mmCIF file with all atom_site columns, C-alpha atoms in Angstrom:
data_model
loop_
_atom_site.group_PDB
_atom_site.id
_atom_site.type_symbol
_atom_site.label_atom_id
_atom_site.label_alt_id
_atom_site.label_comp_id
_atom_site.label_asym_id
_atom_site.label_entity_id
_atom_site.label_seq_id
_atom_site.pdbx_PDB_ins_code
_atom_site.Cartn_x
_atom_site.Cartn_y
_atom_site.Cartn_z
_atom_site.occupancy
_atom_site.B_iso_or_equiv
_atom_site.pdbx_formal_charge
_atom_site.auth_seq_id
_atom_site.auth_comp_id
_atom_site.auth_asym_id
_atom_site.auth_atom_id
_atom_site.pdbx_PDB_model_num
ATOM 1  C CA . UNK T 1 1  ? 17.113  14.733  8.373  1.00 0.00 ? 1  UNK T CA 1
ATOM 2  C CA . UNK T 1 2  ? 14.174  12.830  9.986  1.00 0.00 ? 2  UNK T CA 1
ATOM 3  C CA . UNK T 1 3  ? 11.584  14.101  7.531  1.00 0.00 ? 3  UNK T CA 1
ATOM 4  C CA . UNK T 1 4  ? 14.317  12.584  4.470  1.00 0.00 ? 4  UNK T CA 1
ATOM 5  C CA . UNK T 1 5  ? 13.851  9.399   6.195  1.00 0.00 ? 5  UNK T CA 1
ATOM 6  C CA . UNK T 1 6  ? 10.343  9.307   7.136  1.00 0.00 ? 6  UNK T CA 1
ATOM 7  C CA . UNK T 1 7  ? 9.610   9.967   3.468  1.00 0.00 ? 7  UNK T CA 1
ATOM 8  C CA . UNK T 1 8  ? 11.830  7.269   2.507  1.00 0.00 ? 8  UNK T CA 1
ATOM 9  C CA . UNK T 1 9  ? 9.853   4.713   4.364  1.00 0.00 ? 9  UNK T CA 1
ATOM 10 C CA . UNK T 1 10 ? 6.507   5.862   3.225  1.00 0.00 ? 10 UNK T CA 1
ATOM 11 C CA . UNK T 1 11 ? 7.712   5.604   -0.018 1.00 0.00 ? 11 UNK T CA 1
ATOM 12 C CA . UNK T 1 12 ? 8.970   2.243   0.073  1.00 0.00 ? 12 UNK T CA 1
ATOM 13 C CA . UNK T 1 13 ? 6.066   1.101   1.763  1.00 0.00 ? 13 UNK T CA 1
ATOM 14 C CA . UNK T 1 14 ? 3.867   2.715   -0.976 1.00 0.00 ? 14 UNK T CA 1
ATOM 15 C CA . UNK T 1 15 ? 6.013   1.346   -3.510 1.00 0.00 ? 15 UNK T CA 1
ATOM 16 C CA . UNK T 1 16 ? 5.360   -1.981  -1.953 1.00 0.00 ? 16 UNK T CA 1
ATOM 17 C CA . UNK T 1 17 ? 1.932   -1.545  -1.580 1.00 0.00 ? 17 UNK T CA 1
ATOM 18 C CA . UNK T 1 18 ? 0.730   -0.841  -5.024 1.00 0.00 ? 18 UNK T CA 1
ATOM 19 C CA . UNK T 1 19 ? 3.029   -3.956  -6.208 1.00 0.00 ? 19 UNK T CA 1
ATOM 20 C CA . UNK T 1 20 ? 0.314   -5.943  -3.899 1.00 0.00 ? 20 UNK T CA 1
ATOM 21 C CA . UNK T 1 21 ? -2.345  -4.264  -5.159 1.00 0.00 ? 21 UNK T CA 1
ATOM 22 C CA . UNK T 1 22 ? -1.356  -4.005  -9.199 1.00 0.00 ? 22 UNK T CA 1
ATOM 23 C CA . UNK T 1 23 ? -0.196  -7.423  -8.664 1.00 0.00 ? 23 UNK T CA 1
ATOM 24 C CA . UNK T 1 24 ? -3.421  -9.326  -6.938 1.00 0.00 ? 24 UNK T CA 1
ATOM 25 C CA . UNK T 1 25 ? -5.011  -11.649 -7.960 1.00 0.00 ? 25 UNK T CA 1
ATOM 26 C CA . UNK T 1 26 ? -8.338  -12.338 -5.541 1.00 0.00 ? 26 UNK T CA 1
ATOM 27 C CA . UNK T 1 27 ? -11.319 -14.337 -5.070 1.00 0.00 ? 27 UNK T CA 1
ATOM 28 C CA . UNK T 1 28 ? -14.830 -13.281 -3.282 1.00 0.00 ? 28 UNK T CA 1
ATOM 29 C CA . UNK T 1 29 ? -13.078 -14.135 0.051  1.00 0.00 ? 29 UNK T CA 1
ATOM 30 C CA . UNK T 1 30 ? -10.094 -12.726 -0.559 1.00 0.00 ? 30 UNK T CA 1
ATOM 31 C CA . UNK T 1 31 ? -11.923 -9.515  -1.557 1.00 0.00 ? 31 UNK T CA 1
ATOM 32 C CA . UNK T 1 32 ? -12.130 -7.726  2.160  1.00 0.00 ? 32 UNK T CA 1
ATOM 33 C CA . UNK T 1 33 ? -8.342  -8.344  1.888  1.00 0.00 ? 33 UNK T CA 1
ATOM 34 C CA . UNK T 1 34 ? -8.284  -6.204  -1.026 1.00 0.00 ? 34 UNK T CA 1
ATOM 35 C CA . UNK T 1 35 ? -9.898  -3.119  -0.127 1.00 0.00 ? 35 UNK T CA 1
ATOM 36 C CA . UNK T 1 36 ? -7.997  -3.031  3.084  1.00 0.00 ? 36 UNK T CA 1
ATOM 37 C CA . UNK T 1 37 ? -4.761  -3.143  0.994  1.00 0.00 ? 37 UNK T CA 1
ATOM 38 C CA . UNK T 1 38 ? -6.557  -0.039  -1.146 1.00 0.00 ? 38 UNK T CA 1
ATOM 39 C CA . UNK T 1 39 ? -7.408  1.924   1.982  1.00 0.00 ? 39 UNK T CA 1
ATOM 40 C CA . UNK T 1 40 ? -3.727  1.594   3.259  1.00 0.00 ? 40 UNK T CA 1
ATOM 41 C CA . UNK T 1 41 ? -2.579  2.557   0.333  1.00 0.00 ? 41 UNK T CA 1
ATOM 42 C CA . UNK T 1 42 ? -4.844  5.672   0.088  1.00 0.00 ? 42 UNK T CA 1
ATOM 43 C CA . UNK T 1 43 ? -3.419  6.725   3.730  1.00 0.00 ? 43 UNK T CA 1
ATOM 44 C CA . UNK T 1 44 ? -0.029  6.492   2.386  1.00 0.00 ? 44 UNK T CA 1
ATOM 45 C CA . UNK T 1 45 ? -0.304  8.983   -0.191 1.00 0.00 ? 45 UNK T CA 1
ATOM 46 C CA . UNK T 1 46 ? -2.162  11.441  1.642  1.00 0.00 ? 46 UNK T CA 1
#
């Protein structure tokens, strides 16, 4: 039953990460912001 849920929350926050990501829209600055937002993303669906 845990494992159900755990996946459930990794998959909402992946969901909710590649919105952020598909949906950016970033300047130079904002850029480090970006690839931090990538690399959690990446973690999430390993």
């Amino acid at each position: 039953m845990f494992i159900i849920i755990w996946e459930f929350i990794i998959n909402l926050l992946e969901s909710f990460l590649f919105a952020v990501i598909c949906n950016a829209k970033f300047t130079k600055r904002q850029y480090h912001y970006h690839t931090a937002e990538q690399t959690l993303f990446i973690l999430c669906k390993s």
